[in-house]
mmCIF file of C-alpha atoms and ligand atoms in Angstrom:
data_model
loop_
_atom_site.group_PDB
_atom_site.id
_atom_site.type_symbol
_atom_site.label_atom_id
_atom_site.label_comp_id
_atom_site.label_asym_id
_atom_site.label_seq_id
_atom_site.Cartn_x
_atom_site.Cartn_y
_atom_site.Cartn_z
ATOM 1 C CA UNK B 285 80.562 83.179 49.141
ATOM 2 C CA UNK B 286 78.395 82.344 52.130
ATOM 3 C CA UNK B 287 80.230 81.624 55.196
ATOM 4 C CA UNK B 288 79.756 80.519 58.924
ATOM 5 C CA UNK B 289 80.994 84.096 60.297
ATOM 6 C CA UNK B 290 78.136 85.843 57.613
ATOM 7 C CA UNK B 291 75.592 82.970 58.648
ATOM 8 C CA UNK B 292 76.446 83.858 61.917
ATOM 9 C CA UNK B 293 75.431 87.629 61.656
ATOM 10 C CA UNK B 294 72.078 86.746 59.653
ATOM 11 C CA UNK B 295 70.808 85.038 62.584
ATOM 12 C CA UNK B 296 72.064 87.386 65.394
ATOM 13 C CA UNK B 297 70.660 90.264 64.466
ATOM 14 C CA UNK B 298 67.258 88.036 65.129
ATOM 15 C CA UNK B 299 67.214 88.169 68.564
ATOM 16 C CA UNK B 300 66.073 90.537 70.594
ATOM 17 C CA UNK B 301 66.468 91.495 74.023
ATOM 18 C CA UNK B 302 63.445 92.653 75.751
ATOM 19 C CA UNK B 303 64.377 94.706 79.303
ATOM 20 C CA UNK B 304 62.051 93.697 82.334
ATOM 21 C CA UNK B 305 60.454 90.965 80.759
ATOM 22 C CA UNK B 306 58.648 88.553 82.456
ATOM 23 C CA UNK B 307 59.770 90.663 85.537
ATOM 24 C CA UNK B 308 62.308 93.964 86.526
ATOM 25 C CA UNK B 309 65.629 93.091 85.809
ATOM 26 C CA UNK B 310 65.307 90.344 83.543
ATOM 27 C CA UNK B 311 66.967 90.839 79.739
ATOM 28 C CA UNK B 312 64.581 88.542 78.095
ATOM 29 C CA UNK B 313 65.971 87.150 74.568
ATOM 30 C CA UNK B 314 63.330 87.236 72.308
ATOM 31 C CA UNK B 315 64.173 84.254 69.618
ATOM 32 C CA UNK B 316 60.919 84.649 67.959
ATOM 33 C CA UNK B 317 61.843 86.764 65.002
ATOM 34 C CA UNK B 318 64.409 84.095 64.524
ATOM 35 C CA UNK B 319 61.757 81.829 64.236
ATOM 36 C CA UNK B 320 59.906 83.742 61.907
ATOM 37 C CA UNK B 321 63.205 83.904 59.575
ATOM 38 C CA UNK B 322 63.896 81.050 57.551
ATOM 39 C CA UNK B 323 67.374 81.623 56.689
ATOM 40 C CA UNK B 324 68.026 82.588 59.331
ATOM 41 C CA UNK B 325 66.731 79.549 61.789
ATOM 42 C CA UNK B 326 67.922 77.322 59.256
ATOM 43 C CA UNK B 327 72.036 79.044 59.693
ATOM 44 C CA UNK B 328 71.143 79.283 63.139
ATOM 45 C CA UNK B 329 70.281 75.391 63.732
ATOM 46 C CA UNK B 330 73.089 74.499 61.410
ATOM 47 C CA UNK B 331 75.729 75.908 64.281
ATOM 48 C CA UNK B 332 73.676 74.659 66.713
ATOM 49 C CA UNK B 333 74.259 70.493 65.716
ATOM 50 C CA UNK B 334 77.471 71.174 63.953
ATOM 51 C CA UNK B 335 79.633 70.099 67.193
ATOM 52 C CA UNK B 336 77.307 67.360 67.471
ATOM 53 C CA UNK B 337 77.278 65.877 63.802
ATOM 54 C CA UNK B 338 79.509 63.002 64.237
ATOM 55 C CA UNK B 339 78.227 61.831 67.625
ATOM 56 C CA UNK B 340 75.420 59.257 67.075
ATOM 57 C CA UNK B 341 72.680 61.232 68.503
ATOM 58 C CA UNK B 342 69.488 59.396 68.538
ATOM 59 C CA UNK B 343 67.388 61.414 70.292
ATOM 60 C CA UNK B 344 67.075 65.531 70.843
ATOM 61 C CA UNK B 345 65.317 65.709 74.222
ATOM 62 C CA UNK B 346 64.311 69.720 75.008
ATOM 63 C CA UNK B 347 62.026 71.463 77.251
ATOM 64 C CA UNK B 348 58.708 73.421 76.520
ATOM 65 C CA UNK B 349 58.063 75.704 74.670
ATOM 66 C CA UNK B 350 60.586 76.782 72.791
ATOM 67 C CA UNK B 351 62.813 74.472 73.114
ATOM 68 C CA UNK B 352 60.407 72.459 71.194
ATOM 69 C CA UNK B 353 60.833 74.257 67.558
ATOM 70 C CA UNK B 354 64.360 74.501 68.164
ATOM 71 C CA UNK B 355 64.740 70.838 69.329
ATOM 72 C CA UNK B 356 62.495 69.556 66.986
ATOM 73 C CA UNK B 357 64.556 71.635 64.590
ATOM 74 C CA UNK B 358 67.815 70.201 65.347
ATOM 75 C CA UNK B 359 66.280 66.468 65.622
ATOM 76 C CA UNK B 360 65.288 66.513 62.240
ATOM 77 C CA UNK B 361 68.545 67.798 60.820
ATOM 78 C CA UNK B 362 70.401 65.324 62.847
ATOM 79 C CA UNK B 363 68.313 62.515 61.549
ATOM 80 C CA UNK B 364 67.664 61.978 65.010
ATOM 81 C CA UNK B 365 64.055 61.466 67.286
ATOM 82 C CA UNK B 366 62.617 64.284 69.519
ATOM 83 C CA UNK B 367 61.802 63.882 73.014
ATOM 84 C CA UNK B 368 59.796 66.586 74.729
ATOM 85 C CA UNK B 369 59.804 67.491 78.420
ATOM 86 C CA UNK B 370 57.311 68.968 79.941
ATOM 87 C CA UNK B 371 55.715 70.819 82.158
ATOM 88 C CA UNK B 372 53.673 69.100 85.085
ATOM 89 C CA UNK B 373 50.238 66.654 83.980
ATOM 90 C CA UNK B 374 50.885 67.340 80.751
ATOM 91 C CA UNK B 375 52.540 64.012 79.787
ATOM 92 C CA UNK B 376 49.337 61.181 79.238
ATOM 93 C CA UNK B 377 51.653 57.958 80.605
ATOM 94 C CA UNK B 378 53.657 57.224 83.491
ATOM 95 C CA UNK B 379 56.789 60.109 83.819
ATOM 96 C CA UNK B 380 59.714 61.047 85.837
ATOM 97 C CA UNK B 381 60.226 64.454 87.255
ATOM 98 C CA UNK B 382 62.617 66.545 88.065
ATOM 99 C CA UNK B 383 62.648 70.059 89.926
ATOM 100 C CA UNK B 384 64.747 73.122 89.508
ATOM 101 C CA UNK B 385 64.926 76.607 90.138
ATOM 102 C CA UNK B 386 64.574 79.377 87.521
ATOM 103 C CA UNK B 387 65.879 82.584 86.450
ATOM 104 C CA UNK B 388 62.147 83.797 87.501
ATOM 105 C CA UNK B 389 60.607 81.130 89.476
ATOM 106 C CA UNK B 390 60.445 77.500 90.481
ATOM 107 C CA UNK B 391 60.045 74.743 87.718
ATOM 108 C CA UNK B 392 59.403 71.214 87.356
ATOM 109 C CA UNK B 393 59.771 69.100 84.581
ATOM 110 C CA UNK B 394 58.450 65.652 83.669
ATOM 111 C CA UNK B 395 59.449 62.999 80.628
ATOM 112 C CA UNK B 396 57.871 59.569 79.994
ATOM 113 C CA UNK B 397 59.428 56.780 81.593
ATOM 114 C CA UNK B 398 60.507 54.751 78.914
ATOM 115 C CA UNK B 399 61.233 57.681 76.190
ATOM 116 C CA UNK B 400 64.964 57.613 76.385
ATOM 117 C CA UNK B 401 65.779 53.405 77.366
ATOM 118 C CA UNK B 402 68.352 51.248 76.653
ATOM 119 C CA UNK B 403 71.157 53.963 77.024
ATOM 120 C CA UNK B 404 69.466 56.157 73.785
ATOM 121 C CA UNK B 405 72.378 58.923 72.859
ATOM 122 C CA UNK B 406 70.227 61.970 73.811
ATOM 123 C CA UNK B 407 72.013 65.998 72.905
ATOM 124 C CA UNK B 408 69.781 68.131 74.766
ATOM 125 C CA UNK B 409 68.857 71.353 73.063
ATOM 126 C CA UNK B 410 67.316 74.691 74.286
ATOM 127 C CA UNK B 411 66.906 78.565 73.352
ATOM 128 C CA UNK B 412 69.192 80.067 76.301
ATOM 129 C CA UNK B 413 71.494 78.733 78.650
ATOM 130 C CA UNK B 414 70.569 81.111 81.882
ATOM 131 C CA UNK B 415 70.881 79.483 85.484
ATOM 132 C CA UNK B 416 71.540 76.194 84.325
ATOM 133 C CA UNK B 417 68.476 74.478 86.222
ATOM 134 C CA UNK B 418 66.695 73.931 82.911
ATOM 135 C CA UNK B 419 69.413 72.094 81.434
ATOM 136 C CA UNK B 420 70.283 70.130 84.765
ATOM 137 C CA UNK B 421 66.926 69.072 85.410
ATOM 138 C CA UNK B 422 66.571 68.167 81.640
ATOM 139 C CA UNK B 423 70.160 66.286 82.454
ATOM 140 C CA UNK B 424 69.017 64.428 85.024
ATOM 141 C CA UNK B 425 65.908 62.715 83.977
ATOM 142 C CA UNK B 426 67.728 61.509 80.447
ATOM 143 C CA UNK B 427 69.889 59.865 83.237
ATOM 144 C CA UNK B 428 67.280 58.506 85.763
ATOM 145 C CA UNK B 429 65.199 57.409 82.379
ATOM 146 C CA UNK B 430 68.334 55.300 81.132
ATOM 147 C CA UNK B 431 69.507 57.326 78.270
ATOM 148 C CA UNK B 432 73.151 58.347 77.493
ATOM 149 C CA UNK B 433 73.639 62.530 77.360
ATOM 150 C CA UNK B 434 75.732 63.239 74.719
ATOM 151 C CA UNK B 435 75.940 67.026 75.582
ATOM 152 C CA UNK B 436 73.767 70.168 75.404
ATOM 153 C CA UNK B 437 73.350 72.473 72.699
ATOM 154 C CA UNK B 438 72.131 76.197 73.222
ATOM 155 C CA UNK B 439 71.469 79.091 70.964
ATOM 156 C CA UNK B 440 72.675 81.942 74.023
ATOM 157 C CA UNK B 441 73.999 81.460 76.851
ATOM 158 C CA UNK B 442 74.113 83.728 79.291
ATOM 159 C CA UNK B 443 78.111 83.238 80.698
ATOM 160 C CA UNK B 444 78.045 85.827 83.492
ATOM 161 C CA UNK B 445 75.438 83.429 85.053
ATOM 162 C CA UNK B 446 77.764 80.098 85.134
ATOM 163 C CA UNK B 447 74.808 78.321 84.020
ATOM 164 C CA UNK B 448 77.378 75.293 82.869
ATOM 165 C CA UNK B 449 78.597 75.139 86.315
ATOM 166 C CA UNK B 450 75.339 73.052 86.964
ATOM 167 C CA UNK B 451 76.318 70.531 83.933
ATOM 168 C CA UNK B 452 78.892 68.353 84.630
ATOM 169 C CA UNK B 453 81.415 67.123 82.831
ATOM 170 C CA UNK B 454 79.118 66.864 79.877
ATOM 171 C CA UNK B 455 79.893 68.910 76.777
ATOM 172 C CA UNK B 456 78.076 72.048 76.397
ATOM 173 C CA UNK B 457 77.912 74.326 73.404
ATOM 174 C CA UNK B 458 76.542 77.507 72.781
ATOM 175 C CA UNK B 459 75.977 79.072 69.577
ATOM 176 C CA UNK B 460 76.009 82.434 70.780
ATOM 177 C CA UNK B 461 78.149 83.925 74.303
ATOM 178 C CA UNK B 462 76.600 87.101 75.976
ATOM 179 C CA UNK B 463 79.037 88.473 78.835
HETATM 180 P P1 AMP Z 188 67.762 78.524 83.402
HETATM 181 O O1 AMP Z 188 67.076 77.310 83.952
HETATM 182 O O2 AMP Z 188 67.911 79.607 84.419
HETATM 183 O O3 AMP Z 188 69.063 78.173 82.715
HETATM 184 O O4 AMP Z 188 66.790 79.145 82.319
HETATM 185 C C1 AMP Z 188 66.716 78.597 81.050
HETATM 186 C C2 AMP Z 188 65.282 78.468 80.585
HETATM 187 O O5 AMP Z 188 64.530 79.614 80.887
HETATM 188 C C3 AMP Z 188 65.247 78.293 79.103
HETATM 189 O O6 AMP Z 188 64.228 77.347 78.796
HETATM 190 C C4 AMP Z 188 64.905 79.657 78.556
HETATM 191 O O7 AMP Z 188 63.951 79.555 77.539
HETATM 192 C C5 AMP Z 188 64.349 80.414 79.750
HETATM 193 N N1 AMP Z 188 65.078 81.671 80.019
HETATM 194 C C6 AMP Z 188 65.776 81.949 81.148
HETATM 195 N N2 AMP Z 188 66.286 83.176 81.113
HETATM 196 C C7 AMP Z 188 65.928 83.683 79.922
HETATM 197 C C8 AMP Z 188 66.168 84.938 79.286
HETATM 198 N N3 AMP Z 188 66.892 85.899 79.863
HETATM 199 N N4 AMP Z 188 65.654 85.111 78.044
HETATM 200 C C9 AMP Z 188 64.924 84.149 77.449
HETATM 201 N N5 AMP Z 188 64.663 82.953 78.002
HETATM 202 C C10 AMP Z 188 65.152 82.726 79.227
#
């Protein structure tokens, strides 16, 4: 029989960690032979909307670029919409923006105005969980755009940075913990 816990170590195995990458220091996780897997995406996107299943989620909003597939991913097995957000002059109508800080460098993200009104239930959903700025910045224009933020769904986070410190009191799950 197939369950979550052997689901759990067909998908783990697919990441990879890649030292001093995009910079020294850095333990990149490398999701795309997850990607290129799929069983394994499919077990790993299962665990990744499974907390969220019963909570109305309308919209998956994530950031580029992976965020995208997995987002996109997760959207269509919660019979929900996607939302992307971007990086700057990339979006062709009027956006909001919000600025953060990253692991490696300063970031800002944008989302069209109207793609989340009339308090839309929006999960947000991204690869790794490091700093938290992503996923605040992500937070906060779902917010200033109108929409309602369910939570935020991540395949790793990365606890020993407190990432989920930045995220409120909004419910945050990650499929996989690194210490
Ligand atoms: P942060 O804003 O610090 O939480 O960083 C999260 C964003 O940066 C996510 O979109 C990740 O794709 C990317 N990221 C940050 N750190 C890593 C890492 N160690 N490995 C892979 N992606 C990372």
């Amino acid at each position: 029989m197939s369950g979550v816990g052997e689901n759990l170590e067909v998908w783990r195995g697919l990441i990879r960690d890649v030292p001093d990458f995009p910079r020294p220091g850095i333990v990149f996780k490398d999701i795309t032979p997850l990607l290129g897997d799929p069983a394994g995406l499919a077990a790993c996107v299962d665990e990744l909307v499974a907390p969220f299943e019963e909570h109305g989620v309308e919209l998956v909003a994530a950031p580029e670029a992976r965020g995208f597939v997995i987002g996109g991913t997760a959207a269509d097995r919660l019979g929900a919409g996607f939302v992307p957000l971007r990086k700057p002059g990339k979006l062709p109508r009027s956006a909001l923006g919000a600025d953060y800080e990253l692991e490696y460098g300063a970031e800002r993200l944008e989302m069209h105005t109207d793609a989340v009104a009339d308090g839309k239930r929006v999960l947000i959903v991204d690869d790794v969980l490091a700093t938290g700025g992503t996923a605040a910045a992500s937070a906060q224009l779902v917010t200033l755009g109108g929409g309602k933020l369910v939570g935020f769904s991540f395949i790793v986070e990365l606890a020993f940075l407190h990432g989920r410190r930045q995220l409120g009191d909004a419910r945050v799950e990650s499929a996989l913990l690194v210490d």
